[in-house]
Short mmCIF file of C-alpha atoms in Angstrom, two decimals:
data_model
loop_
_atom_site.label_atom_id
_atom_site.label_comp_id
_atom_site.label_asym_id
_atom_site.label_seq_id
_atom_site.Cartn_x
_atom_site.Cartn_y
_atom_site.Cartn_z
CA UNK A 1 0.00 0.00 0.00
CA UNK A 2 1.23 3.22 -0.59
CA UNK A 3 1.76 5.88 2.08
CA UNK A 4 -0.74 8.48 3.39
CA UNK A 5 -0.98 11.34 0.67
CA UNK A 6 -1.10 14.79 1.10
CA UNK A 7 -3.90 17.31 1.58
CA UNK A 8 -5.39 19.19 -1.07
CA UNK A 9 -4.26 22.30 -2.27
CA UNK A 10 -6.07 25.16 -3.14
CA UNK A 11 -5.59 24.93 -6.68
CA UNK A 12 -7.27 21.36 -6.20
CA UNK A 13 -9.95 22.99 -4.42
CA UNK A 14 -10.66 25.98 -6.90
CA UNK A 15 -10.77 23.30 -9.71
CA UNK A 16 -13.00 20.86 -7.78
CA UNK A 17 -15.40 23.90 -7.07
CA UNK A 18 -14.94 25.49 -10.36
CA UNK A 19 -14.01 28.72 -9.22
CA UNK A 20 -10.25 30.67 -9.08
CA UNK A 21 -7.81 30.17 -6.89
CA UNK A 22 -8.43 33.46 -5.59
CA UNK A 23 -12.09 32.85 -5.48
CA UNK A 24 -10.64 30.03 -3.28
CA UNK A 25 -8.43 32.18 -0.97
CA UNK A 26 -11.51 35.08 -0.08
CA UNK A 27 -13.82 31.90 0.24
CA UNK A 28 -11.41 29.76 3.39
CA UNK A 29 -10.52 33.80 4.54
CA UNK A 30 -13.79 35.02 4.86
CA UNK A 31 -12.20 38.23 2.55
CA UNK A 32 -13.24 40.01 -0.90
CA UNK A 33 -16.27 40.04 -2.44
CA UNK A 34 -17.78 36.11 -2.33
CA UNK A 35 -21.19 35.61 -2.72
CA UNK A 36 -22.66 34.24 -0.08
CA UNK A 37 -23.74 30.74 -2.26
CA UNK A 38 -20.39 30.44 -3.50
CA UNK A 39 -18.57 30.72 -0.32
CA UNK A 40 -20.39 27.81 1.08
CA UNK A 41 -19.61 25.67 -1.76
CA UNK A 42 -16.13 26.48 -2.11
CA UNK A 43 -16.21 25.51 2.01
CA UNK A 44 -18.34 22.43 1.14
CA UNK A 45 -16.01 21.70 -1.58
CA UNK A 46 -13.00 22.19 0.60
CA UNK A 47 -14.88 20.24 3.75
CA UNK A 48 -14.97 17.35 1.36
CA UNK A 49 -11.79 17.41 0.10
CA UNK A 50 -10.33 17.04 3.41
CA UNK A 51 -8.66 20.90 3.71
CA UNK A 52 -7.01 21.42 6.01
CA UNK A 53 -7.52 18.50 8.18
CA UNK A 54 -5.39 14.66 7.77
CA UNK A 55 -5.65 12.56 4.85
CA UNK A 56 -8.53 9.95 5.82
CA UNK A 57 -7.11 6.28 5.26
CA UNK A 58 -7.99 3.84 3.37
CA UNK A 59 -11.51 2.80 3.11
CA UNK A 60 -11.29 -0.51 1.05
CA UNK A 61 -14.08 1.12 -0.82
CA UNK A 62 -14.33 2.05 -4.92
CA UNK A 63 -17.06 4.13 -6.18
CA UNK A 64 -19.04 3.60 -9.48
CA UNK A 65 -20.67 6.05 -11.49
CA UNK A 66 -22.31 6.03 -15.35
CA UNK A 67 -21.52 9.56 -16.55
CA UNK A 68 -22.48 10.08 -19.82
CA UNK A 69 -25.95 11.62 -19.06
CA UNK A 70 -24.52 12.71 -15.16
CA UNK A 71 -27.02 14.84 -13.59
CA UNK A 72 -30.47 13.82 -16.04
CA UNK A 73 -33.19 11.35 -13.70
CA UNK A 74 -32.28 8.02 -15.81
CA UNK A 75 -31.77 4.63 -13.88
CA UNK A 76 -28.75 3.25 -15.77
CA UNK A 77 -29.52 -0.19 -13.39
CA UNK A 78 -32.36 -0.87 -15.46
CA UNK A 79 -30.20 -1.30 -18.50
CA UNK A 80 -28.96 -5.04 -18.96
CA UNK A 81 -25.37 -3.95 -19.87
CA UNK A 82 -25.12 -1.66 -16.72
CA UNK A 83 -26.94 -4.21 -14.33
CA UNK A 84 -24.54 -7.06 -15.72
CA UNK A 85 -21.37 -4.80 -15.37
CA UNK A 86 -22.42 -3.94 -11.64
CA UNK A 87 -22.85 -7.30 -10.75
CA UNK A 88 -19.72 -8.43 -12.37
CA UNK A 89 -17.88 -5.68 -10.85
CA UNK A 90 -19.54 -6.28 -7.29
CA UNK A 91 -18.15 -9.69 -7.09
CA UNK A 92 -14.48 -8.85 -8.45
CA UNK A 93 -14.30 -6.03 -6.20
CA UNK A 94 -15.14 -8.50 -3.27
CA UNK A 95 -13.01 -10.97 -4.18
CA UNK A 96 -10.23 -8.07 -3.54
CA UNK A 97 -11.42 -7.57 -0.45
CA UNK A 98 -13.18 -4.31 -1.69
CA UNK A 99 -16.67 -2.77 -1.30
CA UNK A 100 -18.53 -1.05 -4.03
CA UNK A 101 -20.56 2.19 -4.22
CA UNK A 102 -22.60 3.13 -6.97
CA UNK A 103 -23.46 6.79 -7.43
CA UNK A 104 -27.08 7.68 -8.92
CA UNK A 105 -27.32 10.00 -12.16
CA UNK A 106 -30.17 12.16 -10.93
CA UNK A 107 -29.76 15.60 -10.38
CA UNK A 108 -28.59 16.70 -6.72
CA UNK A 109 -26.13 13.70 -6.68
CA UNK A 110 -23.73 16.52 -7.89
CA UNK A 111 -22.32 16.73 -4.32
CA UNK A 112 -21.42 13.16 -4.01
CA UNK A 113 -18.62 13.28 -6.86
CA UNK A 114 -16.90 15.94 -4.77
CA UNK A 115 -16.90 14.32 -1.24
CA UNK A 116 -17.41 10.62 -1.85
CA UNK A 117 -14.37 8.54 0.41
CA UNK A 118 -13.76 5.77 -1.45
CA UNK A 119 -10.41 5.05 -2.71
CA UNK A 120 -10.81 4.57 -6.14
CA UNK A 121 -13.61 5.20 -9.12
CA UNK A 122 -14.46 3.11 -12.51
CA UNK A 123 -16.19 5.15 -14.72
CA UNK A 124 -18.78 4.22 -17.21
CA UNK A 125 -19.15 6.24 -20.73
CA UNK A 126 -17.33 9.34 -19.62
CA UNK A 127 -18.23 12.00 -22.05
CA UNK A 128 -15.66 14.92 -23.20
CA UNK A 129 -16.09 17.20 -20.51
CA UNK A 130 -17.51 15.57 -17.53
CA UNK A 131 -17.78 17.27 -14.75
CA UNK A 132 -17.35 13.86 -12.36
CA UNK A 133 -13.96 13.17 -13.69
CA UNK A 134 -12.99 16.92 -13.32
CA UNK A 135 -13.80 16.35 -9.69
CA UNK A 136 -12.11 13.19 -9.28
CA UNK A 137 -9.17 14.53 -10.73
CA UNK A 138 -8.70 17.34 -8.57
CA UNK A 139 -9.11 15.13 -5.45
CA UNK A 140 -6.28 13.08 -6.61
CA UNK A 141 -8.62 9.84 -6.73
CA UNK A 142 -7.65 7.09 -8.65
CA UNK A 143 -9.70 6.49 -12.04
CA UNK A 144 -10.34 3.71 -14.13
CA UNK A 145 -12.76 4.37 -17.24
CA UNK A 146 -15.10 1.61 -19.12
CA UNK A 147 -15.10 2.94 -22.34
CA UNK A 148 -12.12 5.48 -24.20
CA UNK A 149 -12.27 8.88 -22.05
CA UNK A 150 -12.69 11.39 -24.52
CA UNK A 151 -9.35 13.49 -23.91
CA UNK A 152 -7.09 10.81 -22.08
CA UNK A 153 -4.03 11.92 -20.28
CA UNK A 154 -0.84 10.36 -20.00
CA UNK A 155 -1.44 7.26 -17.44
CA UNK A 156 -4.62 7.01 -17.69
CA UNK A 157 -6.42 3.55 -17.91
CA UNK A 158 -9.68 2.04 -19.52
CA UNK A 159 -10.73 -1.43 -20.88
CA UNK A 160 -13.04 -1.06 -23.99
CA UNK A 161 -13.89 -2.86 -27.08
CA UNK A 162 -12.44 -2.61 -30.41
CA UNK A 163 -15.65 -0.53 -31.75
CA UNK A 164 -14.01 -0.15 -35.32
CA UNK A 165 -13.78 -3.89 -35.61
CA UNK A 166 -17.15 -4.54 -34.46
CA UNK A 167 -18.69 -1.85 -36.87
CA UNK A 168 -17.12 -3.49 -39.74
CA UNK A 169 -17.94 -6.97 -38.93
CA UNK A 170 -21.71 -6.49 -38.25
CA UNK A 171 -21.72 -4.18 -41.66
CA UNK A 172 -19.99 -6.53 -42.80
CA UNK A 173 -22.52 -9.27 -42.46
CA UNK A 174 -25.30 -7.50 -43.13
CA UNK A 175 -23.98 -6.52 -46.75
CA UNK A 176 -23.48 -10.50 -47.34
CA UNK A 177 -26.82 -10.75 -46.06
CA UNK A 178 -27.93 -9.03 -49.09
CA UNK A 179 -28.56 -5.46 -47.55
CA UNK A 180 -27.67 -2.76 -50.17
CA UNK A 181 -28.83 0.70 -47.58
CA UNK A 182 -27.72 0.19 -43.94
CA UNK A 183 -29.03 2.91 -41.74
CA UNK A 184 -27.55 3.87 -38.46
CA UNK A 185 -29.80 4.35 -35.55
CA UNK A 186 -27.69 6.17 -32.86
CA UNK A 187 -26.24 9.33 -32.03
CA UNK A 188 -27.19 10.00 -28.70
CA UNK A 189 -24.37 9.87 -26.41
CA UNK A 190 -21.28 11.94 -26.27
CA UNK A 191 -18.81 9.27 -25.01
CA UNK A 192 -15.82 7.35 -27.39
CA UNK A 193 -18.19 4.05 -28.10
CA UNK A 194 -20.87 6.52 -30.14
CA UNK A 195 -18.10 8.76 -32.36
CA UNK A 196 -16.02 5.63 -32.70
CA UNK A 197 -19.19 3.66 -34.49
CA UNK A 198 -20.30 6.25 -36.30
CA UNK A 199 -17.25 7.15 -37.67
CA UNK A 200 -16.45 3.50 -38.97
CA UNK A 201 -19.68 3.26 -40.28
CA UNK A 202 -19.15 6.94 -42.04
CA UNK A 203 -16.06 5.01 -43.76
CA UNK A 204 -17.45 1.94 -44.44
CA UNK A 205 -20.09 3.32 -46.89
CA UNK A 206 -17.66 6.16 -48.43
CA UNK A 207 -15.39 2.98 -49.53
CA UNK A 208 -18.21 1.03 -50.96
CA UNK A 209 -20.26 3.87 -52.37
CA UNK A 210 -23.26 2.95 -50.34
CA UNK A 211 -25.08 5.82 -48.71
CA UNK A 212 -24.96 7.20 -44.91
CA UNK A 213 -28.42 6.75 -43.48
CA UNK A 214 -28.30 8.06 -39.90
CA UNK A 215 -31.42 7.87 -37.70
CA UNK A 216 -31.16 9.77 -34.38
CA UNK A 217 -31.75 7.37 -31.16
CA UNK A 218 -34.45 8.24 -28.63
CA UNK A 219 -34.98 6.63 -25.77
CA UNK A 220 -38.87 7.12 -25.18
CA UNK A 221 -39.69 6.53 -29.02
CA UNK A 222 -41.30 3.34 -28.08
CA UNK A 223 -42.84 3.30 -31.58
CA UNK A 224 -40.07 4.18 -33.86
CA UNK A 225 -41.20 7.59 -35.25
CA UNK A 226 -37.43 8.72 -36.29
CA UNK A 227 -37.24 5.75 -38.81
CA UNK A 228 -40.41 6.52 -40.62
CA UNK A 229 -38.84 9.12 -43.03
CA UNK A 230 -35.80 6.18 -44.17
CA UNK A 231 -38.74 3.07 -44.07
CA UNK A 232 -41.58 5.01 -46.31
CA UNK A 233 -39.15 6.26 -49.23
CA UNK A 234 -37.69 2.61 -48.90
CA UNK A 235 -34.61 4.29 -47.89
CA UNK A 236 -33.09 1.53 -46.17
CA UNK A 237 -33.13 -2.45 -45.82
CA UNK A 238 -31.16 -3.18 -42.99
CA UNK A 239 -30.79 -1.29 -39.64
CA UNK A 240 -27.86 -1.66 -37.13
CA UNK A 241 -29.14 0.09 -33.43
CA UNK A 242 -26.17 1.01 -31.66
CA UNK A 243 -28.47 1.09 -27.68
CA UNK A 244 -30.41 -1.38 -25.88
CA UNK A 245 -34.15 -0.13 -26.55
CA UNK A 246 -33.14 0.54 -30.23
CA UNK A 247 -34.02 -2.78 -31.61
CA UNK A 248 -37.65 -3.11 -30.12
CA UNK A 249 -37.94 0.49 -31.72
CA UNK A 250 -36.65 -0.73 -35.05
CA UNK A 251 -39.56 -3.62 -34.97
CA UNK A 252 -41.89 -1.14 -33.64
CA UNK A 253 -41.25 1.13 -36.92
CA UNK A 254 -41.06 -1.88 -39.52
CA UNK A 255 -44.36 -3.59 -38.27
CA UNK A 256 -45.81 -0.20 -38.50
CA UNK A 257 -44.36 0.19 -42.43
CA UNK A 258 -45.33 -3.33 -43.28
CA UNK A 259 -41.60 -4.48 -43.35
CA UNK A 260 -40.89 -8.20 -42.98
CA UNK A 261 -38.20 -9.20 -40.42
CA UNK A 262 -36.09 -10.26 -42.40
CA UNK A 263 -37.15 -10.50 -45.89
CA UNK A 264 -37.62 -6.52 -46.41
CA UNK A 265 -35.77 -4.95 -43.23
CA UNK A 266 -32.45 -6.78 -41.48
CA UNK A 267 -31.94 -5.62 -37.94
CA UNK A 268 -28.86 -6.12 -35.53
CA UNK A 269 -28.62 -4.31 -32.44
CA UNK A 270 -26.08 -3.82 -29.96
CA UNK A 271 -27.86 -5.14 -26.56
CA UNK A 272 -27.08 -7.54 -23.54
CA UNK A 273 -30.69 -8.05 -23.30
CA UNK A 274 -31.78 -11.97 -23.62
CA UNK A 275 -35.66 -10.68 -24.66
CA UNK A 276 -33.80 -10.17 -28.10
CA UNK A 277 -33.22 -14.22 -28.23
CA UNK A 278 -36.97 -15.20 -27.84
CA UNK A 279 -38.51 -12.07 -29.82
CA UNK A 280 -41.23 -13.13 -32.51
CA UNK A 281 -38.30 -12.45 -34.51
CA UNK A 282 -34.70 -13.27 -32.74
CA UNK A 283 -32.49 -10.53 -33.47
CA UNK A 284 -28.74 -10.48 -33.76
CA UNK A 285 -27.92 -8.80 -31.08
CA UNK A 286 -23.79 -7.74 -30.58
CA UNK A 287 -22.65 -8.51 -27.15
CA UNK A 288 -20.06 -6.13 -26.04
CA UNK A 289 -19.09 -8.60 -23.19
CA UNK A 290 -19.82 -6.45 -19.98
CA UNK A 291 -18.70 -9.14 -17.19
CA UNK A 292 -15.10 -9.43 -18.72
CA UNK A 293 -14.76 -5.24 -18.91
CA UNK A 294 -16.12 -5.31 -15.45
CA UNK A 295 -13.45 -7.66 -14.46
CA UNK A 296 -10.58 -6.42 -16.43
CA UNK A 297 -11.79 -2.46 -14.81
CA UNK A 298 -11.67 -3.29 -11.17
CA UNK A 299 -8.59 -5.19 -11.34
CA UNK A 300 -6.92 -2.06 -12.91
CA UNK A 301 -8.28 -0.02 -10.28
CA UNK A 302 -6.99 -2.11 -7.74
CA UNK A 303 -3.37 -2.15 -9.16
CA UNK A 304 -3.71 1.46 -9.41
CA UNK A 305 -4.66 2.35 -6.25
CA UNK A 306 -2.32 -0.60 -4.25
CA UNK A 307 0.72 0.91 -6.82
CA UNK A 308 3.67 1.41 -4.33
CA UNK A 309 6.01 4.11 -6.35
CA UNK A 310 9.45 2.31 -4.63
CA UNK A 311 8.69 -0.86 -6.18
CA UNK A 312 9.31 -0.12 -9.73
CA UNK A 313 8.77 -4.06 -11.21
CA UNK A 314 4.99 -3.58 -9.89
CA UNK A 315 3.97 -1.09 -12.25
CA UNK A 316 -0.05 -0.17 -12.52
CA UNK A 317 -1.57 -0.73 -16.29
CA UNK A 318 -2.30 2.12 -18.19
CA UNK A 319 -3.40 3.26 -21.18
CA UNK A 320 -6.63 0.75 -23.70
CA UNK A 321 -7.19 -3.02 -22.42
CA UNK A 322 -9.17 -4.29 -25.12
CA UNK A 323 -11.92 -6.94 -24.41
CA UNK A 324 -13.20 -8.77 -27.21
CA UNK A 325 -17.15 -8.38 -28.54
CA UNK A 326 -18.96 -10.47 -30.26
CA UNK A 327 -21.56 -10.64 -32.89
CA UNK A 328 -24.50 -13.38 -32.03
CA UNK A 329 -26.35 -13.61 -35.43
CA UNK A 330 -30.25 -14.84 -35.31
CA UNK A 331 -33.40 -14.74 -37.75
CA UNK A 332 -32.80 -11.04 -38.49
CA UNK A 333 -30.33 -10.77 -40.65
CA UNK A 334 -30.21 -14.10 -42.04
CA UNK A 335 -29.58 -14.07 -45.63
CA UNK A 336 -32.41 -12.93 -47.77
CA UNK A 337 -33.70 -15.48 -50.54
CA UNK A 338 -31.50 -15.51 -53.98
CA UNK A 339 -32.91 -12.70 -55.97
CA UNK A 340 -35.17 -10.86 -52.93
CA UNK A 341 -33.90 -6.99 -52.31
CA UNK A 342 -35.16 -5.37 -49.24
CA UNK A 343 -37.91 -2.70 -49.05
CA UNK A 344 -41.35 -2.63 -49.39
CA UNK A 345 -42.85 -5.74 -51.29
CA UNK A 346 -43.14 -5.07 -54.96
CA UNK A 347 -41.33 -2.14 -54.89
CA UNK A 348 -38.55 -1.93 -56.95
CA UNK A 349 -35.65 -0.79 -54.26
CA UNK A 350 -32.56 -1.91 -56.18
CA UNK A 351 -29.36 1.13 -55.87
CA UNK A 352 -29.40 3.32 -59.08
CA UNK A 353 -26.08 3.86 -60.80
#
């Protein structure tokens, strides 16, 4: 274990509370001119961080937090891939001898990320920006990231999947499956796994001349409203839904439009959920693996935070793990019938030189 650190510092403070330094300084002094709501935050803020007082030890604890949509009332633990990663990352924790706290997303949770003990954090999704990791960062807490951070720094560590692979492999399939106009539905989120597939997919079709067919994600359209403009022009015969929900929403849309599943419409969708196996229609579904990234996290974290600096063959991991996905292909996107194109029945859908 490594020894007791040391204290904040006000520039750790002013960047935790988002003020200046000097901000800062009046705040602890009771000088200048500090509102009054600042000046309890920044004393909050500095409360939390431990100013002024000893380092607290250990606490055998690590935190968990989903921080792509930090602050909006979602419940992330009612997504399968989130519910299987916390379980999976419960039990490796405890099998370290490690508990695990999971912070909510609503809003007024803010205050957690900046006085939270724990000794470590995984994050989940981090977006460019985030305001949890700015926190964490300026208490000197130890960070491990699911997903690519947006703007890592030197050292830092995440276990992810090789998105660029996966895009191409489920395009990929879908193309020998005899789909001609692949839409994307996604879009949503802000974090590395959403610019990585879209920008693979934005390739793909550039190389192969096929056309970019983006449809925006939404998590409450239960009925699949945003694909109605690409399924009435016969825009598209294939779909690949890069969230959870978006694969009921693609079925939603197509039984609306009259589409077959999968003689006019092939679907894949990137989901944990085992409904998708026993739909009316199985879908291929890609599995991103969430118990293995759980596992491969929280052992990262732990090296990181046990990392003694005078025992130089021990070194922490940093920088991508990679942990491998995999594409589980069902009725869906079988392959269509020799001579069937995709689209509304007797419709003549065929690509146009």
């Amino acid at each position: 274990m490594t020894g007791v650190p040391a204290g904040p510092t006000i520039a750790d403070i002013a960047r935790a509370a988002e003020v200046s330094t000097a901000t800062v300084s009046h705040a602890l002094n009771g000088t200048g001119r500090v509102a009054d709501a600042t000046r309890r935050r920044v004393r909050e803020v500095a409360t939390g961080l431990g100013y002024g007082a000893p380092r607290a030890p250990r606490t055998r604890t690590l935190g968990l937090a989903v921080t792509t949509f930090a602050g909006s009332s979602w419940n992330y633990v009612a997504v399968t891939y989130f519910s299987r990663w916390l379980t999976a990352a419960t039990s490796a924790a405890h099998a370290r001898g490690y508990a695990l706290t999971t912070l909510p997303a609503e809003r007024g949770a803010e205050a957690l990320w900046h006085t939270l003990a724990v000794d470590g954090m995984l994050l989940l999704d981090s977006p460019e920006g985030d305001p949890v990791l700015r926190a964490l960062r300026a208490r000197g807490i130890p960070v491990v990231f699911d997903g690519r951070p947006a703007a890592p720094r030197p050292g830092d560590t995440w276990v992810d999947n090789d998105h660029a692979a996966t895009t191409r492999e489920v395009l990929g399939h879908l193309a020998a499956a005899g789909a001609r106009r692949i839409a994307l539905h996604g879009g949503f989120g802000s974090e590395y796994y959403t610019h990585a597939v879209t920008r693979t997919y934005e390739e793909w079709c550039a190389e192969r001349g096929r056309p970019v067919l983006p449809v925006r994600f939404e998590p409450d359209d239960a009925d699949g409203r945003a694909f109605d403009r690409v399924f009435a022009g016969g825009e598209a015969d294939a779909v690949y839904s890069l969230y959870d929900p978006g694969g009921r929403q693609v079925l939603a849309a197509a039984a609306r439009h009259g589409l077959a599943v999968p003689a006019d419409l092939l679907v894949v969708c990137a989901s944990e959920d085992p409904a998708y196996e026993t739909a009316g229609v199985p879908v291929t579904t890609v599995t991103l693996n969430p118990e293995l990234t759980a596992e491969a996290a929280v052992a990262a974290l732990v090296e990181r935070i046990e990392h003694d600096p005078a025992r130089p063959g021990r070194p922490f991991r940093s920088g991508g793990l990679t942990v491998p996905s995999a594409l589980l292909v069902r009725a869906s996107s079988r392959p269509r019938p020799e001579g069937r194109a995709g689209g509304h029945a007797g419709k003549d859908t065929r690509p146009r030189a």
